Amino acid sequence: MGLPLSVRALDVTSDRNRRLLSIPELEAPAGALIGVRGASGAGKSTLLYALAGLLERASGSVRWGDTDLLSLGPERRAAFRAGHIGMIFQDFLLFEELDALANASVTALFRKRSERAALRARSAERLTRLGLDAGVRSVASFSGGERQRVAIARAVAAEAPILLADEPTASLDRAAADRLIEDLVAMTRETGTTLVAVSHDLHLIERMDRVLTVSDGALSSHEVPA
Amino acid sequence: MSALWADLPVLTQDILWTLLLLLPALVVGILTLRGYAPWPLVRAILWRFRWPASMFVLLIAISVGMGIGLLAQERGLRRGTAQAADKFDLVVAAPGSELTAMFAAVYLQPSDMPLLPGEVYDEIAGHEDVSVAAPLAFGDSYGTAPMVGTTADFVRYLSEDRITGRMWQTSSEAVTGALVPLETGDHFTPAHGHGDAAEDDAHGDSELTVVGHMAPTGTPWDRAILVPVEAVWEVHGLANGHAPERAEQIGPPFDAAYFPGTPVIVTHSDELWANYALRSEFTRDAETMAFFPGTVLSNLFRVMGDVRQAMSLMALVTQILVAASVLLGLFILSRLFRRQIALLRALGAPARFVFAVVWSFGATLLLAGAALGLGTGLGAAALLSRAVTARTDILVSAPLGWSEIHFLAGFVSATLLLSLLPAAIVLRQPVVGGLRA
């Protein structure tokens, strides 16, 4: 089951104190699928990284369930991400020399020894479900669509209640992107995961429960797709 | 505490010292890697950057190999030269340079030395504590082999009686060292002098026959041709050490009146204490000097020891500098996998795990380089030993010793500690900047 999101007075500034993002208030229920769109450089990815607690120069509060991520130190934020947040990136960010299973279960490497086997098993199961062979083939030989499915398997293998996706279909052709959208939506719906997906892809955006538009570092509209 | 340490067997001290040197690296390794399994990622990163990584390993290996080769070679040379002097308990010569006399007697290096008269030889040979007193006569050669005139007793003593064929019986017979390319029955005419300056025809009318061969001794004497000292004197037109009525006699006793002189007398006593007494007895101002080649070598090594320590220190500093350069390279290399590091942080990896990945990457290169360097160093030392042996005939071998192990342990430990730095620096890089890199 996902976690609800509550953002209050979120301000993100650059190293030179230029304001990059300002969100007075944002609420999303647990299990919501939220699309974020906007022009390039508007602050979409910055919002996503702020929701993940990855930005150092962020103030206000980003509350996932009972946890205010911004009030935590870097190590506790990392621990929160490890336990609660799965992330997907535009260009997959895989370890090219590892096979699909090793990539999908990469977070097992820094988990407790007792949790590793279970995580690997779930990773294998997710890969199978996404139509991939865990095999021994390194992901360097995979197509873009296959790589992004490995990245999704990695993000959902830990059964994190939150999934943050940054342009997950941007590097894929239409067919691969559509298949990926189906898989992503189906899996998050099934598990009740809260999904925040930054994307220019209308096919993805229209599958979301709510769509936020970011413009010049601020939320300019907040709508529900037809 | 120091007394307790001193009471320990040398082997135990060496093992403990090695462990002590490795301890900082072991502690760091355990603290860094405890509870994590970063190896799949380290392997992946190593494979991705295999060419630059191989270059780093090679650089470290060359640096370590040079240090280890230097240490092993120096020790092998010291052992070889000391072993070559083993049979030369006490050398008596005319007053002058002990070093020159030692090089002439032990290592057969040609040199001009004043001669000791027959009376001195008689006195030494007749001493009750002396079991072997051998005059040595130099000056001739055959090919690259120096010809040395001496006594049959000394040849037996030097070769520990391991002679194939037989000992000479006349002044026209010779016994060769193990490496002399002459067979039993071969005849040869010695040249006067050595090397390029040798006069081949100076002794044109004298011919010697090889009748025996010494077993290898691992000393320059393996390349020498040994003849009765009478033969050397005779080919130079001198009296042969014996009165005319005993002109056919070979070996001692000699007649002082017919003794042309010898630059060096090598003595051996069955009792160790007697050597000290003999040294004292035959050390006389303006007449004779007696010395232990072992002591001269020891003094030489002591002087060289300071140089050796300086060289060891320089080798260590050089290697740490090389390692520091390599670590700087690692830091630069780590910029290439900055995105992967940022990804791990984004996925929630603890800082220590990321630290462990970067440190393990550097540590793997350092350990691989050190291991390869060990092999390279020993290989280089072995080749160098062969070359030195071929050039000097001193049997030099340079097997792995504790000083090399300590050197390696110190290097590994210091550089593994140093490699904490790039790991710490990588960790400080912003995650989002890394993801967008």
XYZ file of C-alpha atoms in Angstrom:
663
model
C 0.000 0.000 0.000
C 1.297 3.454 -0.907
C 1.920 6.429 1.311
C 0.107 9.762 1.130
C 2.116 12.830 0.183
C 1.916 16.176 1.886
C 4.148 19.029 0.806
C 4.220 22.341 2.633
C 6.194 25.482 1.829
C 8.726 23.605 -0.235
C 11.477 25.890 -1.478
C 14.480 24.714 -3.429
C 17.335 27.070 -4.183
C 20.517 26.740 -6.208
C 24.034 27.085 -4.857
C 23.802 30.766 -5.726
C 20.519 31.124 -3.858
C 18.444 31.335 -7.002
C 15.006 29.929 -6.384
C 14.492 26.767 -8.425
C 11.189 25.556 -7.063
C 8.524 26.877 -4.752
C 5.463 24.840 -3.842
C 3.320 26.242 -1.053
C 1.125 23.185 -0.750
C 0.623 19.837 -2.410
C -1.411 16.867 -1.257
C -1.832 13.408 -2.756
C -3.579 10.390 -1.276
C -1.889 7.034 -0.851
C -1.885 5.023 -4.065
C -2.401 8.060 -6.300
C -0.825 8.159 -9.738
C 0.458 11.672 -10.269
C 1.845 12.965 -13.518
C 4.086 16.016 -13.612
C 4.561 17.890 -16.822
C 5.984 21.184 -17.921
C 8.532 22.731 -20.225
C 12.162 21.729 -20.060
C 13.893 23.492 -17.179
C 10.579 24.308 -15.499
C 11.518 22.382 -12.376
C 9.816 18.995 -12.881
C 12.856 16.883 -12.096
C 13.762 19.214 -9.246
C 10.338 18.497 -7.753
C 10.893 14.785 -8.136
C 14.331 14.928 -6.497
C 12.926 17.049 -3.683
C 10.204 14.440 -3.102
C 12.988 11.844 -2.888
C 14.927 13.919 -0.360
C 17.912 14.155 -2.679
C 18.315 17.920 -2.628
C 20.477 19.583 -0.032
C 19.167 23.079 -0.511
C 15.488 22.375 0.092
C 13.364 23.809 2.907
C 9.779 23.336 4.054
C 8.377 19.896 4.481
C 7.929 16.855 2.282
C 5.914 14.425 4.292
C 5.380 10.857 3.148
C 2.918 9.343 5.588
C 4.268 10.300 8.973
C 7.788 11.022 7.856
C 8.970 14.498 7.017
C 11.828 13.708 4.709
C 13.406 17.151 4.847
C 13.733 17.041 8.614
C 15.970 13.996 8.362
C 19.741 13.943 7.941
C 21.304 12.501 4.766
C 21.757 8.986 6.150
C 18.202 8.707 7.466
C 16.885 10.059 4.199
C 18.883 7.380 2.397
C 17.468 4.760 4.742
C 13.959 6.052 4.047
C 14.539 5.843 0.307
C 15.904 2.335 0.646
C 12.793 1.212 2.480
C 10.073 3.319 0.865
C 11.013 4.802 -2.492
C 11.683 3.178 -5.824
C 13.197 5.366 -8.548
C 13.167 5.186 -12.337
C 15.299 7.426 -14.530
C 15.116 8.586 -18.120
C 18.286 6.837 -19.187
C 17.773 3.782 -17.012
C 20.999 4.126 -14.974
C 21.868 0.458 -14.909
C 25.167 -1.231 -14.258
C 25.878 -2.249 -17.823
C 28.230 -5.086 -16.908
C 25.702 -6.833 -14.660
C 22.877 -9.057 -15.798
C 19.213 -8.170 -15.432
C 18.751 -9.914 -12.098
C 21.863 -8.358 -10.563
C 20.653 -4.938 -11.659
C 17.101 -5.487 -10.478
C 18.328 -6.681 -7.090
C 21.212 -4.233 -6.732
C 19.749 -2.776 -3.549
C 20.147 -6.192 -1.916
C 23.870 -5.497 -1.766
C 23.409 -2.973 0.986
C 20.538 -4.593 2.801
C 20.705 -6.892 5.790
C 21.999 -10.331 4.938
C 18.662 -11.856 5.997
C 16.734 -9.725 3.481
C 18.933 -10.301 0.456
C 17.610 -13.654 -0.728
C 13.988 -12.534 -0.553
C 14.745 -9.371 -2.481
C 16.544 -11.341 -5.175
C 13.599 -13.704 -5.458
C 11.180 -10.796 -5.823
C 13.449 -9.174 -8.405
C 13.461 -12.370 -10.454
C 9.698 -12.604 -10.185
C 9.262 -8.962 -11.292
C 11.590 -9.470 -14.235
C 9.631 -12.508 -15.328
C 6.426 -10.596 -15.008
C 7.871 -7.805 -17.136
C 8.743 -10.364 -19.790
C 12.481 -10.460 -19.182
C 14.823 -13.349 -18.709
C 16.877 -12.872 -15.542
C 19.622 -14.917 -17.241
C 23.304 -14.240 -17.341
C 23.282 -11.784 -20.239
C 24.617 -8.375 -19.258
C 22.135 -5.557 -19.770
C 24.566 -3.896 -22.181
C 23.056 -6.114 -24.885
C 19.452 -5.129 -24.002
C 17.244 -2.811 -26.034
C 16.122 0.492 -24.506
C 12.711 -0.943 -23.667
C 14.270 -3.980 -21.988
C 16.612 -1.811 -19.983
C 13.824 0.378 -18.722
C 11.858 -2.711 -17.693
C 14.900 -3.844 -15.720
C 14.919 -0.416 -14.075
C 11.225 -0.817 -13.234
C 11.868 -4.255 -11.777
C 14.605 -2.697 -9.640
C 12.240 0.041 -8.483
C 9.373 -2.256 -7.552
C 11.311 -5.279 -6.293
C 11.639 -3.821 -2.823
C 7.842 -3.327 -2.735
C 8.365 0.310 -1.909
C 5.135 2.225 -1.299
C 6.377 5.163 -3.400
C 7.585 5.138 -6.974
C 9.230 8.209 -8.476
C 9.815 8.128 -12.225
C 11.782 10.752 -14.167
C 10.870 10.705 -17.855
C 10.619 6.911 -17.879
C 9.600 6.700 -21.553
C 11.773 9.457 -22.997
C 14.462 7.119 -24.323
C 12.048 4.595 -25.814
C 10.278 4.255 -29.126
C 6.495 4.512 -29.120
C 5.758 0.820 -28.968
C 8.233 0.208 -26.187
C 7.008 3.280 -24.326
C 3.386 2.140 -24.533
C 4.213 -1.306 -23.273
C 6.222 0.187 -20.439
C 3.348 2.499 -19.488
C 1.014 -0.496 -19.340
C 3.399 -2.407 -17.117
C 4.104 0.551 -14.855
C 0.469 1.492 -14.355
C -0.621 -2.091 -13.874
C 2.009 -2.799 -11.254
C 1.446 0.368 -9.276
C -2.330 -0.068 -9.363
C -1.999 -3.637 -8.259
C 0.165 -2.830 -5.255
C -1.434 0.503 -4.404
C 1.893 2.259 -4.821
C 1.930 6.048 -4.912
C 3.455 7.025 -8.250
C 4.859 10.407 -9.222
C 5.936 10.399 -12.853
C 7.588 13.348 -14.522
C 6.998 13.093 -18.244
C 6.394 14.858 -21.512
C 4.704 11.731 -22.784
C 0.979 12.354 -23.145
C 0.314 8.628 -23.291
C 1.716 8.343 -19.787
C 0.227 11.558 -18.492
C -3.281 10.601 -19.561
C -3.058 7.389 -17.553
C -2.421 9.301 -14.317
C -5.044 10.115 -11.705
C -3.849 13.673 -11.426
C -1.552 15.862 -13.422
C 0.542 18.722 -12.099
C 1.969 21.303 -14.425
C 5.160 22.972 -13.353
C 6.138 26.289 -14.797
C 9.061 28.475 -13.748
C 9.553 26.513 -10.562
C 5.938 26.681 -9.422
C 2.794 24.613 -9.804
C 0.727 26.368 -12.397
C -2.139 23.913 -12.656
C -3.446 20.894 -10.939
C -5.852 18.827 -12.960
C -7.500 15.488 -13.294
C -7.233 13.937 -16.798
C -10.473 13.346 -18.609
C 58.443 -5.304 26.502
C 61.554 -4.952 24.371
C 63.101 -7.862 26.275
C 60.004 -9.968 25.556
C 60.247 -9.052 21.887
C 63.940 -9.879 21.807
C 63.239 -13.281 23.358
C 60.897 -14.239 20.520
C 62.261 -16.409 17.710
C 63.227 -14.395 14.629
C 60.545 -16.071 12.526
C 57.882 -15.120 15.069
C 59.180 -11.549 15.102
C 58.997 -11.411 11.309
C 55.456 -12.794 11.236
C 54.297 -10.441 13.975
C 55.942 -7.485 12.299
C 54.173 -8.343 9.032
C 50.835 -8.612 10.801
C 51.487 -5.351 12.597
C 52.199 -3.611 9.309
C 49.042 -5.044 7.759
C 46.875 -4.338 10.785
C 45.793 -0.783 9.840
C 44.663 -1.962 6.399
C 42.884 -4.975 7.890
C 41.054 -2.812 10.419
C 40.032 -0.316 7.748
C 38.929 -3.124 5.447
C 36.834 -4.801 8.121
C 35.257 -1.545 9.287
C 34.500 -0.464 5.729
C 33.150 -3.724 4.351
C 31.423 -5.119 7.440
C 27.904 -6.294 6.573
C 28.036 -5.312 2.905
C 28.587 -7.207 -0.310
C 29.936 -4.619 -2.775
C 31.913 -7.087 -4.912
C 29.454 -7.470 -7.824
C 29.507 -3.697 -8.275
C 33.271 -3.497 -7.842
C 33.710 -6.228 -10.446
C 31.335 -4.422 -12.796
C 33.207 -1.130 -12.396
C 36.562 -2.843 -12.788
C 35.407 -4.511 -15.972
C 33.954 -1.313 -17.368
C 37.228 0.538 -16.773
C 39.461 -2.451 -17.382
C 42.036 -0.675 -19.547
C 42.728 2.308 -17.299
C 42.522 -0.056 -14.320
C 45.064 -2.379 -15.942
C 47.352 0.571 -16.547
C 47.145 1.547 -12.882
C 47.862 -2.011 -11.823
C 50.856 -2.084 -14.130
C 52.186 1.195 -12.756
C 51.878 -0.049 -9.196
C 53.432 -3.380 -10.149
C 56.445 -1.690 -11.722
C 56.888 0.545 -8.722
C 56.561 -2.311 -6.202
C 58.651 -4.609 -8.373
C 61.489 -2.112 -8.455
C 61.485 -1.806 -4.691
C 61.293 -5.531 -4.061
C 63.812 -6.359 -6.763
C 66.236 -3.842 -5.309
C 65.921 -5.241 -1.795
C 66.111 -8.890 -2.853
C 69.016 -8.258 -5.176
C 70.978 -6.346 -2.584
C 70.457 -9.121 -0.037
C 71.324 -11.829 -2.576
C 74.506 -10.014 -3.506
C 75.462 -9.678 0.145
C 74.828 -13.371 0.782
C 76.657 -14.413 -2.361
C 79.738 -12.363 -1.593
C 79.739 -13.550 2.010
C 79.386 -17.167 0.919
C 82.253 -16.744 -1.543
C 84.440 -15.684 1.377
C 83.402 -18.633 3.556
C 86.537 -20.680 2.902
C 88.881 -17.798 3.519
C 89.199 -17.781 7.285
C 92.289 -15.646 7.553
C 94.295 -13.911 4.859
C 97.841 -12.730 5.415
C 99.325 -10.172 3.044
C 101.888 -7.425 3.027
C 100.611 -4.288 4.780
C 98.299 -2.276 2.583
C 94.639 -2.308 1.740
C 92.683 -5.177 3.243
C 90.008 -4.583 0.658
C 92.471 -4.937 -2.232
C 93.946 -8.077 -0.728
C 90.481 -9.524 -0.148
C 89.346 -8.772 -3.689
C 92.492 -10.402 -5.031
C 92.390 -13.514 -2.824
C 88.660 -14.175 -2.571
C 87.241 -12.695 -5.752
C 90.332 -13.090 -7.966
C 90.347 -9.458 -9.021
C 93.740 -8.639 -10.537
C 95.755 -6.123 -8.547
C 99.362 -5.227 -7.913
C 100.405 -6.210 -4.426
C 103.746 -6.429 -2.639
C 105.047 -9.955 -1.994
C 105.544 -11.787 1.274
C 108.922 -13.547 1.602
C 109.473 -17.252 2.166
C 110.360 -16.752 5.833
C 106.901 -15.423 6.543
C 105.344 -18.312 4.663
C 107.463 -20.806 6.604
C 106.474 -19.236 9.881
C 102.791 -19.344 9.046
C 102.849 -22.820 7.532
C 104.852 -24.114 10.455
C 102.537 -22.670 13.101
C 101.000 -25.377 15.229
C 97.467 -23.965 14.887
C 97.534 -23.677 11.099
C 96.151 -26.627 9.194
C 96.193 -25.064 5.707
C 98.583 -22.320 4.603
C 98.371 -21.673 0.919
C 100.392 -19.173 -1.048
C 98.497 -17.715 -3.967
C 100.229 -16.609 -7.125
C 98.400 -14.547 -9.745
C 99.257 -12.878 -12.976
C 98.468 -15.330 -15.764
C 95.319 -16.410 -17.497
C 93.888 -18.576 -20.204
C 91.052 -17.034 -22.180
C 88.808 -15.441 -19.579
C 89.985 -17.799 -16.819
C 92.530 -16.473 -14.358
C 95.304 -18.904 -13.525
C 96.087 -19.182 -9.827
C 99.095 -20.937 -8.397
C 98.523 -22.565 -5.029
C 98.862 -25.832 -3.146
C 97.013 -29.109 -3.559
C 95.823 -28.947 0.064
C 94.154 -25.625 -0.575
C 92.389 -26.931 -3.703
C 91.082 -29.897 -1.710
C 89.993 -27.568 1.091
C 88.333 -25.117 -1.302
C 86.456 -27.818 -3.180
C 85.781 -29.883 -0.054
C 87.673 -32.647 -1.809
C 85.103 -32.838 -4.574
C 87.452 -33.189 -7.518
C 86.713 -35.267 -10.572
C 89.793 -36.632 -12.280
C 92.810 -36.243 -10.045
C 94.960 -33.696 -8.304
C 98.068 -32.464 -10.092
C 101.312 -34.299 -9.551
C 103.685 -32.173 -11.600
C 104.094 -28.505 -12.300
C 102.711 -28.971 -15.788
C 99.313 -30.176 -14.621
C 96.255 -28.173 -13.724
C 92.876 -28.536 -12.049
C 90.087 -26.330 -13.338
C 87.115 -24.671 -11.726
C 83.681 -26.048 -12.631
C 82.954 -23.362 -15.224
C 86.236 -23.470 -17.129
C 85.619 -24.811 -20.636
C 88.529 -27.247 -20.610
C 88.226 -31.012 -20.498
C 90.513 -33.518 -18.818
C 93.487 -34.069 -21.081
C 93.253 -30.660 -22.738
C 96.534 -28.782 -23.072
C 96.894 -25.042 -22.851
C 99.536 -22.349 -22.719
C 98.815 -19.559 -20.233
C 98.979 -15.919 -21.277
C 100.746 -13.349 -19.181
C 98.275 -10.904 -17.692
C 94.498 -10.731 -17.966
C 91.898 -9.705 -20.472
C 92.759 -7.483 -23.400
C 96.185 -6.705 -21.957
C 97.164 -10.383 -21.771
C 100.275 -11.380 -23.701
C 99.437 -14.709 -25.334
C 102.980 -15.572 -26.369
C 104.796 -14.553 -23.193
C 104.884 -18.123 -21.915
C 105.028 -19.786 -25.313
C 107.221 -22.679 -24.285
C 105.159 -23.856 -21.322
C 102.209 -26.110 -21.754
C 99.908 -27.360 -19.032
C 97.544 -30.294 -19.052
C 94.194 -30.458 -17.333
C 93.950 -33.453 -15.031
C 91.000 -32.655 -12.786
C 87.976 -30.442 -12.177
C 86.627 -28.971 -8.976
C 82.930 -29.309 -8.198
C 81.035 -25.978 -8.348
C 81.701 -23.722 -5.356
C 79.505 -20.748 -6.305
C 82.565 -18.494 -6.161
C 84.800 -16.787 -8.741
C 87.135 -19.752 -8.268
C 84.731 -21.764 -10.452
C 86.147 -19.924 -13.460
C 89.770 -20.213 -12.395
C 92.472 -22.603 -13.497
C 94.436 -23.832 -10.504
C 98.002 -24.938 -10.919
C 100.842 -25.736 -8.531
C 102.296 -22.467 -7.321
C 105.625 -23.798 -8.601
C 104.215 -23.682 -12.143
C 103.469 -19.948 -11.902
C 106.918 -19.199 -10.570
C 108.589 -21.392 -13.205
C 106.801 -19.859 -16.192
C 107.962 -16.468 -14.994
C 111.543 -17.696 -14.858
C 111.744 -17.583 -11.084
C 112.950 -20.166 -8.608
C 110.203 -22.691 -7.938
C 110.284 -22.520 -4.150
C 112.507 -25.519 -3.670
C 116.253 -25.981 -3.497
C 117.769 -27.418 -6.709
C 118.126 -30.865 -5.174
C 114.375 -30.896 -4.577
C 113.439 -29.086 -7.757
C 110.852 -31.729 -8.733
C 108.967 -31.382 -5.461
C 105.446 -30.044 -5.705
C 103.910 -28.288 -2.733
C 105.197 -27.433 0.746
C 107.488 -27.317 2.503
C 109.219 -24.568 0.546
C 112.770 -23.342 0.946
C 112.712 -19.746 2.025
C 115.852 -19.016 0.040
C 114.170 -20.190 -3.174
C 110.762 -18.770 -2.420
C 110.055 -15.979 -4.957
C 107.320 -14.445 -2.822
C 103.550 -14.518 -2.689
C 101.102 -11.626 -2.478
C 98.705 -13.540 -0.238
C 98.713 -16.502 2.093
C 95.344 -18.025 2.874
C 95.234 -19.885 6.156
C 92.756 -22.181 7.776
C 92.711 -23.370 11.320
C 90.535 -26.162 12.645
C 89.796 -24.106 15.766
C 87.856 -20.860 15.562
C 89.712 -19.253 18.476
C 93.011 -20.021 16.810
C 92.127 -17.748 13.895
C 91.925 -14.807 16.269
C 95.260 -15.701 17.792
C 96.797 -16.041 14.334
C 95.408 -12.710 13.237
C 96.929 -11.066 16.224
C 100.210 -12.869 15.771
C 100.609 -12.060 12.084
C 99.531 -8.464 12.239
C 102.897 -6.761 12.352
C 103.768 -3.219 11.416
C 105.638 -2.926 8.127
C 105.828 -6.698 7.767
C 102.462 -8.435 7.483
C 98.814 -7.777 7.906
C 96.345 -10.497 8.768
C 92.617 -10.048 8.428
C 89.361 -11.924 8.278
C 87.701 -11.402 4.889
C 84.393 -11.876 6.690
C 85.133 -8.861 8.864
C 86.208 -6.743 5.906
C 82.990 -7.698 4.120
C 80.995 -6.979 7.230
C 82.535 -3.512 7.461
C 81.833 -2.995 3.801
C 78.222 -4.070 4.275
C 77.933 -1.768 7.268
C 79.004 1.177 5.151
C 76.720 -0.006 2.383
C 74.017 -0.648 4.953
C 73.434 3.069 5.395
C 73.166 3.437 1.656
C 70.840 0.451 1.629
C 68.590 2.010 4.225
C 68.539 5.232 2.261
C 67.728 3.272 -0.888
C 64.950 1.383 0.878
C 63.497 4.627 2.163
C 63.746 6.196 -1.264
C 62.083 3.155 -2.800
C 59.270 3.355 -0.249
C 58.788 7.088 -0.720
C 58.842 6.654 -4.494
C 56.219 3.983 -4.228
C 54.015 6.005 -1.963
C 54.309 8.878 -4.433
C 53.415 6.521 -7.262
C 50.535 5.201 -5.206
C 49.406 8.758 -4.465
C 49.500 9.514 -8.188
C 47.542 6.376 -8.846
C 45.022 7.333 -6.190
C 44.669 10.721 -7.830
C 44.073 8.806 -11.037
C 41.495 6.712 -9.211
C 39.743 9.834 -8.084
C 39.670 11.085 -11.661
C 38.481 7.655 -12.768
C 35.786 7.680 -10.129
C 34.375 10.780 -11.850
C 33.562 8.441 -14.724
C 31.346 6.315 -12.547
C 29.960 9.275 -10.700
C 26.473 8.549 -12.047
C 26.544 4.997 -10.702
C 27.643 6.294 -7.330
C 24.863 8.899 -7.381
C 22.413 6.187 -8.419
C 23.342 4.090 -5.422
C 22.772 7.041 -3.121
C 19.447 7.756 -4.848
C 18.402 4.155 -4.328
C 19.089 4.565 -0.636
C 22.544 3.063 -0.284
C 24.159 4.114 2.989
C 27.201 6.352 2.689
C 29.409 3.584 4.072
C 28.292 1.208 1.311
C 29.154 3.721 -1.389
C 32.411 4.383 0.429
C 33.049 0.638 0.488
C 32.484 0.342 -3.272
C 34.913 3.137 -4.131
C 37.489 2.029 -1.565
C 37.252 -1.597 -2.690
C 37.792 -0.517 -6.282
C 41.005 1.278 -5.324
C 42.041 -1.468 -2.927
C 41.605 -4.120 -5.614
C 43.872 -2.214 -7.981
C 46.454 -1.670 -5.259
C 46.417 -5.295 -4.119
C 46.568 -6.597 -7.681
C 49.434 -4.219 -8.427
C 51.255 -5.223 -5.249
C 50.846 -8.947 -6.006
C 51.976 -8.468 -9.598
C 54.811 -6.272 -8.340
C 55.943 -9.022 -6.002
C 56.205 -11.443 -8.904
C 57.791 -8.815 -11.137
C 60.317 -7.880 -8.459
C 61.312 -11.458 -7.776
C 61.503 -12.209 -11.488
C 63.655 -9.142 -12.087
C 65.871 -10.012 -9.121
C 66.288 -13.558 -10.428
C 67.301 -12.277 -13.872
C 69.638 -9.736 -12.339
C 71.126 -12.419 -10.106
C 71.884 -14.545 -13.142
C 73.512 -11.603 -14.836
C 75.603 -10.783 -11.741
C 76.567 -14.438 -11.324
C 77.567 -14.658 -14.970
C 79.611 -11.477 -14.687
C 81.282 -12.049 -11.308
C 81.004 -15.824 -10.859
C 79.673 -15.141 -7.381
C 76.597 -17.302 -6.942
C 73.874 -14.763 -6.270
C 70.329 -15.888 -5.579
C 67.516 -13.557 -4.587
C 64.618 -15.525 -3.137
C 61.734 -13.842 -1.326
C 62.833 -12.684 2.113
C 61.107 -11.116 5.076
C 62.424 -7.657 4.255
C 60.524 -7.786 0.967
C 57.408 -9.075 2.737
C 57.654 -6.251 5.281
C 58.214 -3.757 2.501
C 55.162 -5.053 0.651
C 53.027 -5.129 3.795
C 54.006 -1.542 4.594
C 53.255 -0.431 1.062
C 49.889 -2.201 0.945
C 48.882 -0.854 4.329
C 49.941 2.732 3.605
C 48.252 2.841 0.219
C 45.050 1.188 1.416
C 44.842 3.890 4.053
C 45.596 6.526 1.424
C 42.814 5.186 -0.776
C 40.324 6.227 1.877
C 40.792 9.764 0.581
C 39.335 9.389 -2.919
C 36.508 7.317 -1.437
C 35.731 10.096 1.031
C 35.930 12.762 -1.669
C 33.609 10.849 -4.009
C 31.107 10.564 -1.205
C 30.926 14.326 -0.822
C 29.751 14.857 -4.375
C 26.093 15.972 -4.662
C 23.740 13.155 -5.650
C 21.587 15.113 -8.067
C 24.644 16.551 -9.801
C 25.862 12.987 -10.230
C 22.543 11.761 -11.611
C 22.537 14.559 -14.170
C 26.232 14.189 -15.030
